[in-house]
mmCIF file of C-alpha atoms in Angstrom:
data_model
loop_
_atom_site.group_PDB
_atom_site.id
_atom_site.type_symbol
_atom_site.label_atom_id
_atom_site.label_comp_id
_atom_site.label_asym_id
_atom_site.label_seq_id
_atom_site.Cartn_x
_atom_site.Cartn_y
_atom_site.Cartn_z
ATOM 1 C CA MET A 1 174.924 121.012 79.471
ATOM 2 C CA GLY A 2 176.277 117.674 78.291
ATOM 3 C CA LYS A 3 173.365 115.860 79.946
ATOM 4 C CA ASN A 4 170.841 118.054 78.143
ATOM 5 C CA MET A 5 172.572 117.524 74.812
ATOM 6 C CA SER A 6 172.508 113.752 75.246
ATOM 7 C CA LYS A 7 168.762 113.904 76.059
ATOM 8 C CA GLN A 8 168.135 115.918 72.932
ATOM 9 C CA THR A 9 170.306 113.639 70.804
ATOM 10 C CA SER A 10 168.339 110.628 72.012
ATOM 11 C CA ASN A 11 165.243 112.221 70.527
ATOM 12 C CA HIS A 12 166.767 112.271 67.054
ATOM 13 C CA SER A 13 166.186 108.626 66.148
ATOM 14 C CA GLY A 14 163.465 108.043 63.571
ATOM 15 C CA LYS A 15 161.226 106.036 65.920
ATOM 16 C CA GLN A 16 161.560 108.524 68.782
ATOM 17 C CA PHE A 17 161.066 111.438 66.375
ATOM 18 C CA PHE A 18 157.637 110.253 65.295
ATOM 19 C CA SER A 19 156.771 109.119 68.785
ATOM 20 C CA ASN A 20 157.393 112.690 70.020
ATOM 21 C CA ILE A 21 155.126 114.096 67.296
ATOM 22 C CA LEU A 22 152.299 111.658 68.039
ATOM 23 C CA GLN A 23 152.578 112.265 71.772
ATOM 24 C CA ALA A 24 152.217 116.001 71.130
ATOM 25 C CA VAL A 25 149.173 115.363 68.928
ATOM 26 C CA GLY A 26 147.452 113.226 71.541
ATOM 27 C CA THR A 27 147.977 115.748 74.337
ATOM 28 C CA GLY A 28 147.346 118.791 72.144
ATOM 29 C CA VAL A 29 143.992 117.523 70.969
ATOM 30 C CA VAL A 30 142.850 117.142 74.576
ATOM 31 C CA ILE A 31 144.020 120.626 75.632
ATOM 32 C CA ALA A 32 142.303 122.209 72.659
ATOM 33 C CA LEU A 33 139.000 120.304 72.664
ATOM 34 C CA ILE A 34 138.303 119.640 76.340
ATOM 35 C CA PRO A 35 137.095 123.181 77.234
ATOM 36 C CA ASN A 36 134.357 123.089 74.627
ATOM 37 C CA ALA A 37 133.601 119.412 75.305
ATOM 38 C CA LEU A 38 133.038 120.184 78.999
ATOM 39 C CA LEU A 39 131.275 123.561 78.749
ATOM 40 C CA GLY A 40 130.118 124.091 75.174
ATOM 41 C CA GLU A 41 126.757 122.290 75.139
ATOM 42 C CA LEU A 42 125.940 123.402 78.697
ATOM 43 C CA LEU A 43 126.653 127.063 77.861
ATOM 44 C CA LYS A 44 124.392 126.880 74.789
ATOM 45 C CA PHE A 45 121.421 126.375 77.076
ATOM 46 C CA PHE A 46 122.176 129.218 79.502
ATOM 47 C CA LYS A 47 124.080 131.865 77.519
ATOM 48 C CA GLU A 48 121.091 133.575 75.954
ATOM 49 C CA GLY A 49 120.797 137.077 77.399
ATOM 50 C CA ASN A 50 123.854 136.595 79.613
ATOM 51 C CA GLN A 51 126.867 138.472 78.237
ATOM 52 C CA LEU A 52 129.360 136.766 80.563
ATOM 53 C CA LEU A 53 128.256 133.251 79.597
ATOM 54 C CA GLU A 54 128.191 134.283 75.934
ATOM 55 C CA SER A 55 131.798 135.472 76.219
ATOM 56 C CA ILE A 56 132.868 132.237 77.949
ATOM 57 C CA TYR A 57 131.137 130.197 75.207
ATOM 58 C CA GLN A 58 132.968 132.160 72.497
ATOM 59 C CA LEU A 59 136.265 131.598 74.291
ATOM 60 C CA VAL A 60 135.916 127.819 74.626
ATOM 61 C CA VAL A 61 135.010 127.581 70.945
ATOM 62 C CA LEU A 62 137.957 129.845 70.055
ATOM 63 C CA ILE A 63 140.412 127.693 71.984
ATOM 64 C CA GLN A 64 139.701 124.847 69.556
ATOM 65 C CA SER A 65 140.988 126.942 66.645
ATOM 66 C CA PHE A 66 144.431 127.088 68.278
ATOM 67 C CA MET A 67 144.804 123.314 68.346
ATOM 68 C CA ALA A 68 147.562 123.317 65.695
ATOM 69 C CA PHE A 69 149.537 125.936 67.630
ATOM 70 C CA ILE A 70 149.204 123.914 70.822
ATOM 71 C CA ILE A 71 150.343 120.738 69.087
ATOM 72 C CA GLY A 72 153.351 122.592 67.663
ATOM 73 C CA ILE A 73 154.339 123.949 71.094
ATOM 74 C CA LEU A 74 154.002 120.501 72.680
ATOM 75 C CA ALA A 75 156.042 118.866 69.913
ATOM 76 C CA ALA A 76 158.818 121.376 70.498
ATOM 77 C CA HIS A 77 158.576 120.566 74.228
ATOM 78 C CA GLN A 78 158.958 116.879 73.472
ATOM 79 C CA PHE A 79 162.198 117.625 71.631
ATOM 80 C CA ARG A 80 163.303 119.936 74.479
ATOM 81 C CA PHE A 81 163.586 122.981 72.154
ATOM 82 C CA ASN A 82 164.092 126.315 73.829
ATOM 83 C CA GLY A 83 161.343 128.977 74.100
ATOM 84 C CA PRO A 84 161.991 130.700 70.738
ATOM 85 C CA GLY A 85 162.163 127.299 69.028
ATOM 86 C CA ALA A 86 158.811 126.280 70.528
ATOM 87 C CA ALA A 87 157.255 129.546 69.338
ATOM 88 C CA MET A 88 158.523 128.942 65.791
ATOM 89 C CA ILE A 89 157.118 125.386 65.692
ATOM 90 C CA GLY A 90 153.768 126.577 67.078
ATOM 91 C CA VAL A 91 153.477 129.379 64.531
ATOM 92 C CA SER A 92 154.489 127.013 61.710
ATOM 93 C CA ALA A 93 151.799 124.509 62.704
ATOM 94 C CA MET A 94 149.159 127.238 62.876
ATOM 95 C CA LEU A 95 150.071 128.620 59.425
ATOM 96 C CA GLY A 96 150.073 125.267 57.653
ATOM 97 C CA SER A 97 147.171 123.553 59.403
ATOM 98 C CA GLY A 98 144.369 125.205 57.479
ATOM 99 C CA ALA A 99 143.033 126.774 60.675
ATOM 100 C CA VAL A 100 143.796 130.228 59.261
ATOM 101 C CA LYS A 101 142.027 131.144 56.064
ATOM 102 C CA VAL A 102 142.798 134.041 53.765
ATOM 103 C CA THR A 103 139.708 135.954 52.586
ATOM 104 C CA SER A 104 139.049 139.228 50.802
ATOM 105 C CA ASN A 105 138.416 140.756 54.235
ATOM 106 C CA GLY A 106 141.697 139.518 55.691
ATOM 107 C CA PHE A 107 142.638 136.505 57.786
ATOM 108 C CA VAL A 108 139.944 134.518 59.593
ATOM 109 C CA LEU A 109 140.024 131.415 61.814
ATOM 110 C CA ASN A 110 138.675 128.385 59.992
ATOM 111 C CA GLY A 111 137.815 125.731 62.599
ATOM 112 C CA ILE A 112 140.588 123.480 63.929
ATOM 113 C CA GLY A 113 142.260 122.872 60.573
ATOM 114 C CA ASP A 114 143.290 119.463 59.271
ATOM 115 C CA ILE A 115 145.097 117.325 61.908
ATOM 116 C CA ILE A 116 146.921 115.247 59.298
ATOM 117 C CA ASN A 117 148.305 118.394 57.665
ATOM 118 C CA THR A 118 149.172 119.789 61.055
ATOM 119 C CA ILE A 119 151.265 116.685 61.713
ATOM 120 C CA LEU A 120 153.048 117.035 58.357
ATOM 121 C CA VAL A 121 153.865 120.685 59.038
ATOM 122 C CA VAL A 122 155.094 119.961 62.556
ATOM 123 C CA ILE A 123 157.355 117.185 61.212
ATOM 124 C CA VAL A 124 158.874 119.592 58.664
ATOM 125 C CA ALA A 125 159.267 122.409 61.198
ATOM 126 C CA CYS A 126 160.823 120.198 63.893
ATOM 127 C CA PHE A 127 163.184 118.574 61.348
ATOM 128 C CA LEU A 128 164.343 121.975 60.112
ATOM 129 C CA TYR A 129 164.930 123.230 63.633
ATOM 130 C CA LEU A 130 166.848 120.091 64.582
ATOM 131 C CA ILE A 131 169.275 120.403 61.661
ATOM 132 C CA LEU A 132 169.688 124.201 61.847
ATOM 133 C CA GLN A 133 169.843 124.939 65.561
ATOM 134 C CA ASN A 134 173.286 125.984 66.803
ATOM 135 C CA LYS A 135 174.564 126.118 63.211
ATOM 136 C CA LEU A 136 174.079 129.811 62.476
ATOM 137 C CA GLY A 137 175.795 131.408 65.419
ATOM 138 C CA SER A 138 174.685 134.943 66.198
ATOM 139 C CA LEU A 139 172.443 134.947 63.089
ATOM 140 C CA GLU A 140 170.192 132.184 64.470
ATOM 141 C CA MET A 141 167.618 134.500 66.007
ATOM 142 C CA LEU A 142 167.525 136.484 62.787
ATOM 143 C CA ILE A 143 167.232 133.690 60.265
ATOM 144 C CA LEU A 144 165.319 130.853 61.964
ATOM 145 C CA PRO A 145 162.165 132.881 62.842
ATOM 146 C CA VAL A 146 161.841 133.643 59.139
ATOM 147 C CA LEU A 147 163.066 130.393 57.620
ATOM 148 C CA ILE A 148 161.192 127.791 59.679
ATOM 149 C CA PRO A 149 157.628 129.261 59.750
ATOM 150 C CA VAL A 150 157.796 130.378 56.109
ATOM 151 C CA ILE A 151 159.152 127.086 54.667
ATOM 152 C CA SER A 152 156.996 124.777 56.790
ATOM 153 C CA GLY A 153 153.950 127.038 56.433
ATOM 154 C CA VAL A 154 154.273 127.099 52.641
ATOM 155 C CA VAL A 155 154.681 123.309 52.624
ATOM 156 C CA GLY A 156 151.473 123.054 54.662
ATOM 157 C CA LEU A 157 149.539 125.344 52.343
ATOM 158 C CA TYR A 158 150.553 123.257 49.313
ATOM 159 C CA THR A 159 149.831 119.865 50.927
ATOM 160 C CA LEU A 160 146.511 120.923 52.486
ATOM 161 C CA GLY A 161 144.524 120.381 49.277
ATOM 162 C CA TYR A 162 146.012 116.939 48.726
ATOM 163 C CA VAL A 163 145.577 115.872 52.348
ATOM 164 C CA SER A 164 141.942 116.979 52.401
ATOM 165 C CA LYS A 165 141.329 114.532 49.562
ATOM 166 C CA VAL A 166 142.095 111.717 52.019
ATOM 167 C CA THR A 167 139.112 112.805 54.144
ATOM 168 C CA LYS A 168 136.961 113.180 51.040
ATOM 169 C CA GLY A 169 138.018 109.730 49.835
ATOM 170 C CA ILE A 170 137.081 108.087 53.110
ATOM 171 C CA GLY A 171 133.845 110.015 53.057
ATOM 172 C CA HIS A 172 133.097 108.594 49.649
ATOM 173 C CA VAL A 173 133.634 105.059 50.973
ATOM 174 C CA VAL A 174 131.363 105.728 53.956
ATOM 175 C CA SER A 175 128.711 107.135 51.625
ATOM 176 C CA THR A 176 128.684 103.845 49.701
ATOM 177 C CA PHE A 177 127.649 102.085 52.948
ATOM 178 C CA THR A 178 124.341 103.955 52.840
ATOM 179 C CA GLU A 179 123.401 101.894 49.769
ATOM 180 C CA PHE A 180 123.225 98.689 51.863
ATOM 181 C CA ASN A 181 120.256 97.614 53.926
ATOM 182 C CA PRO A 182 119.884 99.679 57.144
ATOM 183 C CA LEU A 183 121.341 97.067 59.536
ATOM 184 C CA ILE A 184 124.457 96.355 57.439
ATOM 185 C CA MET A 185 124.864 100.099 56.828
ATOM 186 C CA SER A 186 124.639 100.820 60.525
ATOM 187 C CA ILE A 187 127.268 98.227 61.422
ATOM 188 C CA LEU A 188 129.715 99.257 58.685
ATOM 189 C CA ILE A 189 129.497 102.954 59.536
ATOM 190 C CA CYS A 190 129.789 102.279 63.286
ATOM 191 C CA VAL A 191 132.894 100.087 62.829
ATOM 192 C CA THR A 192 134.464 102.617 60.461
ATOM 193 C CA TYR A 193 133.967 105.496 62.889
ATOM 194 C CA SER A 194 135.203 103.382 65.793
ATOM 195 C CA LEU A 195 138.458 102.690 63.896
ATOM 196 C CA LEU A 196 138.867 106.261 62.680
ATOM 197 C CA MET A 197 138.097 108.029 65.938
ATOM 198 C CA VAL A 198 141.563 107.495 67.357
ATOM 199 C CA THR A 199 143.413 108.658 64.208
ATOM 200 C CA PRO A 200 144.304 112.141 62.936
ATOM 201 C CA ILE A 201 141.400 111.972 60.510
ATOM 202 C CA SER A 202 138.490 114.234 61.390
ATOM 203 C CA VAL A 203 135.342 112.130 61.762
ATOM 204 C CA VAL A 204 133.211 115.284 61.864
ATOM 205 C CA ALA A 205 134.722 116.463 58.547
ATOM 206 C CA ILE A 206 133.790 113.111 56.943
ATOM 207 C CA ALA A 207 130.175 113.370 58.115
ATOM 208 C CA THR A 208 129.730 116.973 56.964
ATOM 209 C CA ALA A 209 131.471 116.297 53.631
ATOM 210 C CA ILE A 210 128.924 113.619 52.689
ATOM 211 C CA GLY A 211 125.975 115.023 54.553
ATOM 212 C CA LEU A 212 125.656 111.989 56.816
ATOM 213 C CA SER A 213 122.319 112.114 58.572
ATOM 214 C CA GLY A 214 119.517 109.965 59.968
ATOM 215 C CA LEU A 215 120.474 106.407 60.970
ATOM 216 C CA GLY A 216 123.911 106.812 59.358
ATOM 217 C CA SER A 217 124.717 109.746 61.655
ATOM 218 C CA GLY A 218 123.414 107.777 64.663
ATOM 219 C CA ALA A 219 125.583 104.801 63.762
ATOM 220 C CA ALA A 220 128.599 107.096 63.418
ATOM 221 C CA ASN A 221 127.822 108.437 66.889
ATOM 222 C CA MET A 222 127.767 104.941 68.291
ATOM 223 C CA GLY A 223 131.137 104.310 66.618
ATOM 224 C CA ILE A 224 132.587 107.212 68.612
ATOM 225 C CA VAL A 225 131.057 105.704 71.765
ATOM 226 C CA ALA A 226 132.543 102.318 70.901
ATOM 227 C CA ALA A 227 135.993 103.830 70.538
ATOM 228 C CA CYS A 228 135.685 105.740 73.834
ATOM 229 C CA VAL A 229 134.567 102.738 75.904
ATOM 230 C CA THR A 230 137.207 100.474 74.278
ATOM 231 C CA PHE A 231 139.996 102.768 75.361
ATOM 232 C CA LEU A 232 138.384 103.489 78.715
ATOM 233 C CA PHE A 233 138.350 99.868 79.894
ATOM 234 C CA GLY A 234 141.831 99.343 78.508
ATOM 235 C CA SER A 235 143.070 102.440 80.357
ATOM 236 C CA LEU A 236 141.402 101.958 83.757
ATOM 237 C CA ARG A 237 144.105 99.818 85.320
ATOM 238 C CA VAL A 238 147.211 101.449 83.841
ATOM 239 C CA ASN A 239 146.532 105.208 83.635
ATOM 240 C CA ALA A 240 145.951 107.947 86.169
ATOM 241 C CA ALA A 241 142.453 109.139 87.043
ATOM 242 C CA GLY A 242 142.868 112.300 84.936
ATOM 243 C CA VAL A 243 143.452 110.307 81.767
ATOM 244 C CA ASN A 244 140.448 108.071 82.474
ATOM 245 C CA LEU A 245 138.236 111.069 83.152
ATOM 246 C CA VAL A 246 139.197 112.537 79.757
ATOM 247 C CA LEU A 247 138.188 109.256 78.143
ATOM 248 C CA ILE A 248 134.883 109.223 80.033
ATOM 249 C CA ILE A 249 134.220 112.719 78.698
ATOM 250 C CA GLY A 250 134.760 111.321 75.221
ATOM 251 C CA ALA A 251 138.117 112.762 74.099
ATOM 252 C CA ALA A 252 139.544 109.447 72.870
ATOM 253 C CA LYS A 253 141.735 111.156 70.262
ATOM 254 C CA MET A 254 144.306 111.690 72.977
ATOM 255 C CA MET A 255 145.095 107.976 72.561
ATOM 256 C CA ILE A 256 146.370 108.382 68.998
ATOM 257 C CA PRO A 257 149.987 107.523 69.970
ATOM 258 C CA VAL A 258 148.785 104.479 71.951
ATOM 259 C CA TYR A 259 146.682 103.213 69.024
ATOM 260 C CA PHE A 260 149.466 103.669 66.464
ATOM 261 C CA LYS A 261 151.953 101.797 68.667
ATOM 262 C CA HIS A 262 149.549 98.888 69.300
ATOM 263 C CA LEU A 263 147.304 98.295 66.296
ATOM 264 C CA ILE A 264 146.028 95.096 67.936
ATOM 265 C CA ILE A 265 143.534 97.461 69.632
ATOM 266 C CA ALA A 266 141.684 97.452 66.304
ATOM 267 C CA ILE A 267 140.212 94.075 67.248
ATOM 268 C CA PRO A 268 138.123 95.255 70.228
ATOM 269 C CA LEU A 269 137.336 98.477 68.308
ATOM 270 C CA ILE A 270 135.801 96.376 65.512
ATOM 271 C CA ILE A 271 133.852 94.111 67.919
ATOM 272 C CA ASN A 272 132.511 97.040 69.895
ATOM 273 C CA GLY A 273 131.763 98.787 66.619
ATOM 274 C CA VAL A 274 129.613 95.867 65.457
ATOM 275 C CA ILE A 275 127.721 95.905 68.770
ATOM 276 C CA GLY A 276 127.249 99.673 68.514
ATOM 277 C CA GLY A 277 125.923 99.395 64.980
ATOM 278 C CA ILE A 278 123.365 96.811 66.034
ATOM 279 C CA VAL A 279 122.301 98.998 68.968
ATOM 280 C CA ALA A 280 121.940 102.047 66.727
ATOM 281 C CA TYR A 281 119.759 100.090 64.292
ATOM 282 C CA PHE A 282 117.368 98.493 66.797
ATOM 283 C CA ILE A 283 116.962 101.611 68.996
ATOM 284 C CA GLY A 284 116.708 103.868 65.937
ATOM 285 C CA ILE A 285 119.418 106.309 66.884
ATOM 286 C CA LYS A 286 119.555 109.189 64.363
ATOM 287 C CA GLY A 287 121.351 112.478 64.003
ATOM 288 C CA THR A 288 122.672 115.222 61.732
ATOM 289 C CA PRO A 289 125.991 115.628 59.845
ATOM 290 C CA MET A 290 127.226 117.990 62.601
ATOM 291 C CA SER A 291 126.348 115.607 65.444
ATOM 292 C CA ALA A 292 127.810 112.471 63.849
ATOM 293 C CA GLY A 293 131.315 112.832 65.280
ATOM 294 C CA PHE A 294 130.547 113.599 68.939
ATOM 295 C CA GLY A 295 129.372 110.346 70.512
ATOM 296 C CA TYR A 296 128.108 111.198 74.002
ATOM 297 C CA THR A 297 130.463 114.197 74.378
ATOM 298 C CA GLY A 298 128.486 117.149 75.628
ATOM 299 C CA LEU A 299 125.382 114.991 75.136
ATOM 300 C CA VAL A 300 125.369 116.144 71.518
ATOM 301 C CA GLY A 301 124.615 112.659 70.158
ATOM 302 C CA PRO A 302 121.913 111.685 72.681
ATOM 303 C CA ILE A 303 120.146 115.060 72.454
ATOM 304 C CA ASN A 304 120.021 114.938 68.646
ATOM 305 C CA ALA A 305 118.832 111.311 68.743
ATOM 306 C CA PHE A 306 116.118 112.158 71.300
ATOM 307 C CA ASN A 307 114.834 115.014 69.145
ATOM 308 C CA ARG A 308 114.379 112.577 66.243
ATOM 309 C CA MET A 309 112.601 109.823 68.127
ATOM 310 C CA SER A 310 108.846 109.361 68.123
ATOM 311 C CA GLY A 311 106.727 107.824 70.833
ATOM 312 C CA ASP A 312 106.793 108.179 74.616
ATOM 313 C CA PRO A 313 109.580 110.597 75.682
ATOM 314 C CA THR A 314 110.281 108.699 78.939
ATOM 315 C CA MET A 315 110.708 105.422 77.094
ATOM 316 C CA ASN A 316 112.952 107.131 74.590
ATOM 317 C CA ILE A 317 115.171 108.441 77.373
ATOM 318 C CA VAL A 318 115.404 104.930 78.830
ATOM 319 C CA LEU A 319 116.308 103.510 75.422
ATOM 320 C CA LEU A 320 119.029 106.124 74.890
ATOM 321 C CA ILE A 321 120.486 105.453 78.355
ATOM 322 C CA PHE A 322 120.747 101.789 77.398
ATOM 323 C CA GLY A 323 122.029 102.605 73.939
ATOM 324 C CA TYR A 324 124.688 105.174 74.886
ATOM 325 C CA LEU A 325 125.685 103.986 78.382
ATOM 326 C CA ILE A 326 124.636 100.595 79.663
ATOM 327 C CA ILE A 327 125.076 98.369 76.606
ATOM 328 C CA PRO A 328 128.336 99.916 75.307
ATOM 329 C CA PHE A 329 129.975 99.944 78.767
ATOM 330 C CA VAL A 330 128.959 96.417 79.708
ATOM 331 C CA SER A 331 129.853 94.942 76.298
ATOM 332 C CA ALA A 332 133.185 96.822 76.188
ATOM 333 C CA PHE A 333 134.131 95.368 79.597
ATOM 334 C CA PHE A 334 133.504 91.805 78.440
ATOM 335 C CA VAL A 335 135.180 92.392 75.075
ATOM 336 C CA HIS A 336 138.305 93.725 76.824
ATOM 337 C CA GLU A 337 138.468 90.797 79.200
ATOM 338 C CA LEU A 338 137.964 88.254 76.437
ATOM 339 C CA CYS A 339 140.611 89.848 74.231
ATOM 340 C CA LYS A 340 143.085 89.673 77.140
ATOM 341 C CA LYS A 341 142.249 85.978 77.598
ATOM 342 C CA PHE A 342 142.481 84.860 73.933
ATOM 343 C CA ILE A 343 144.973 87.319 72.337
ATOM 344 C CA HIS A 344 148.512 86.871 73.651
ATOM 345 C CA SER A 345 149.795 90.346 72.764
ATOM 346 C CA TYR A 346 146.704 92.114 74.104
ATOM 347 C CA THR A 347 147.198 93.363 77.679
ATOM 348 C CA ASP A 348 146.249 96.323 79.849
ATOM 349 C CA GLU A 349 149.793 97.679 79.444
ATOM 350 C CA ILE A 350 149.342 98.515 75.749
ATOM 351 C CA TYR A 351 146.898 101.260 76.799
ATOM 352 C CA LYS A 352 149.502 103.090 78.897
ATOM 353 C CA PHE A 353 149.402 106.795 78.030
ATOM 354 C CA GLU A 354 152.657 108.656 78.520
ATOM 355 C CA ILE A 355 152.014 112.209 79.752
ATOM 356 C CA PRO A 356 154.732 114.602 78.523
ATOM 357 C CA LYS A 357 157.096 115.464 81.353
ATOM 358 C CA SER A 358 158.690 118.844 81.995
#
């Protein structure tokens, strides 16, 4: 008992508190998004007329909508809360994330919600639970299930509008890039998306908010690719195969806690972003607002780019293989090695991803 209490107390420091939250976000994003990333696009091709595949497709999409709940549960696990406490944090996150929308017809799921707002709600909920647990005696199971979800949920509902303005503000900045010449625009958008990919900010929301399409969307896609390959080559020597496979799939948001602890990673992200922007411009990679935030995940980016390319289809496929795979992977390898050679604080170890332990 004393040992468990000392473990929990050690999680109360400010630095450890936020580290626990970010770790939960990184893992929660993967759990919520991987099913659709692996199966979604594939199922789209084969589900027509097949009720079983249609049901599976609906399920993998639905799983995404519970991302806030998953993050809340994992945050509670990081703090070693008991089962009821974890349920309260998960419900609080779901209520305040924006993933649940109130309509005239009742409650409906509204995408994955806002990750930044989810983090704020989880911080409030975990803080409340930490200061109130074991303080109310026999009334704890009566009061806390009401107090924590309601207070943190209401906080989330009130902050959601303000937090969404952050995404809109960044979207406005990105939209100004479209006023530059195509090459400069492509580089700026690619670098921006590379830097934002491994943050709580939704890159898809930015693209849809400003209607990013054409070359701008293609450059955004290459920014996602740049972020994925940057973290992949940093991760290869220090993380387990499962973590590296997730990065290969394209779910680089799992590395949010790694990025926030070691902002020096922004340097290779910028360099690879510049290279990706140049590639997008010269190959002519284009897309839609909905495809801008996917990179090569589920082949959403390459498929949309291929559909918008003219000329010989075989040559276009070859160009896209070079654009999405060969050039980014080769350049990211050399960028990583050069950064290790010339930047003292840049090592493989900074990419170490800590998997939550039971």
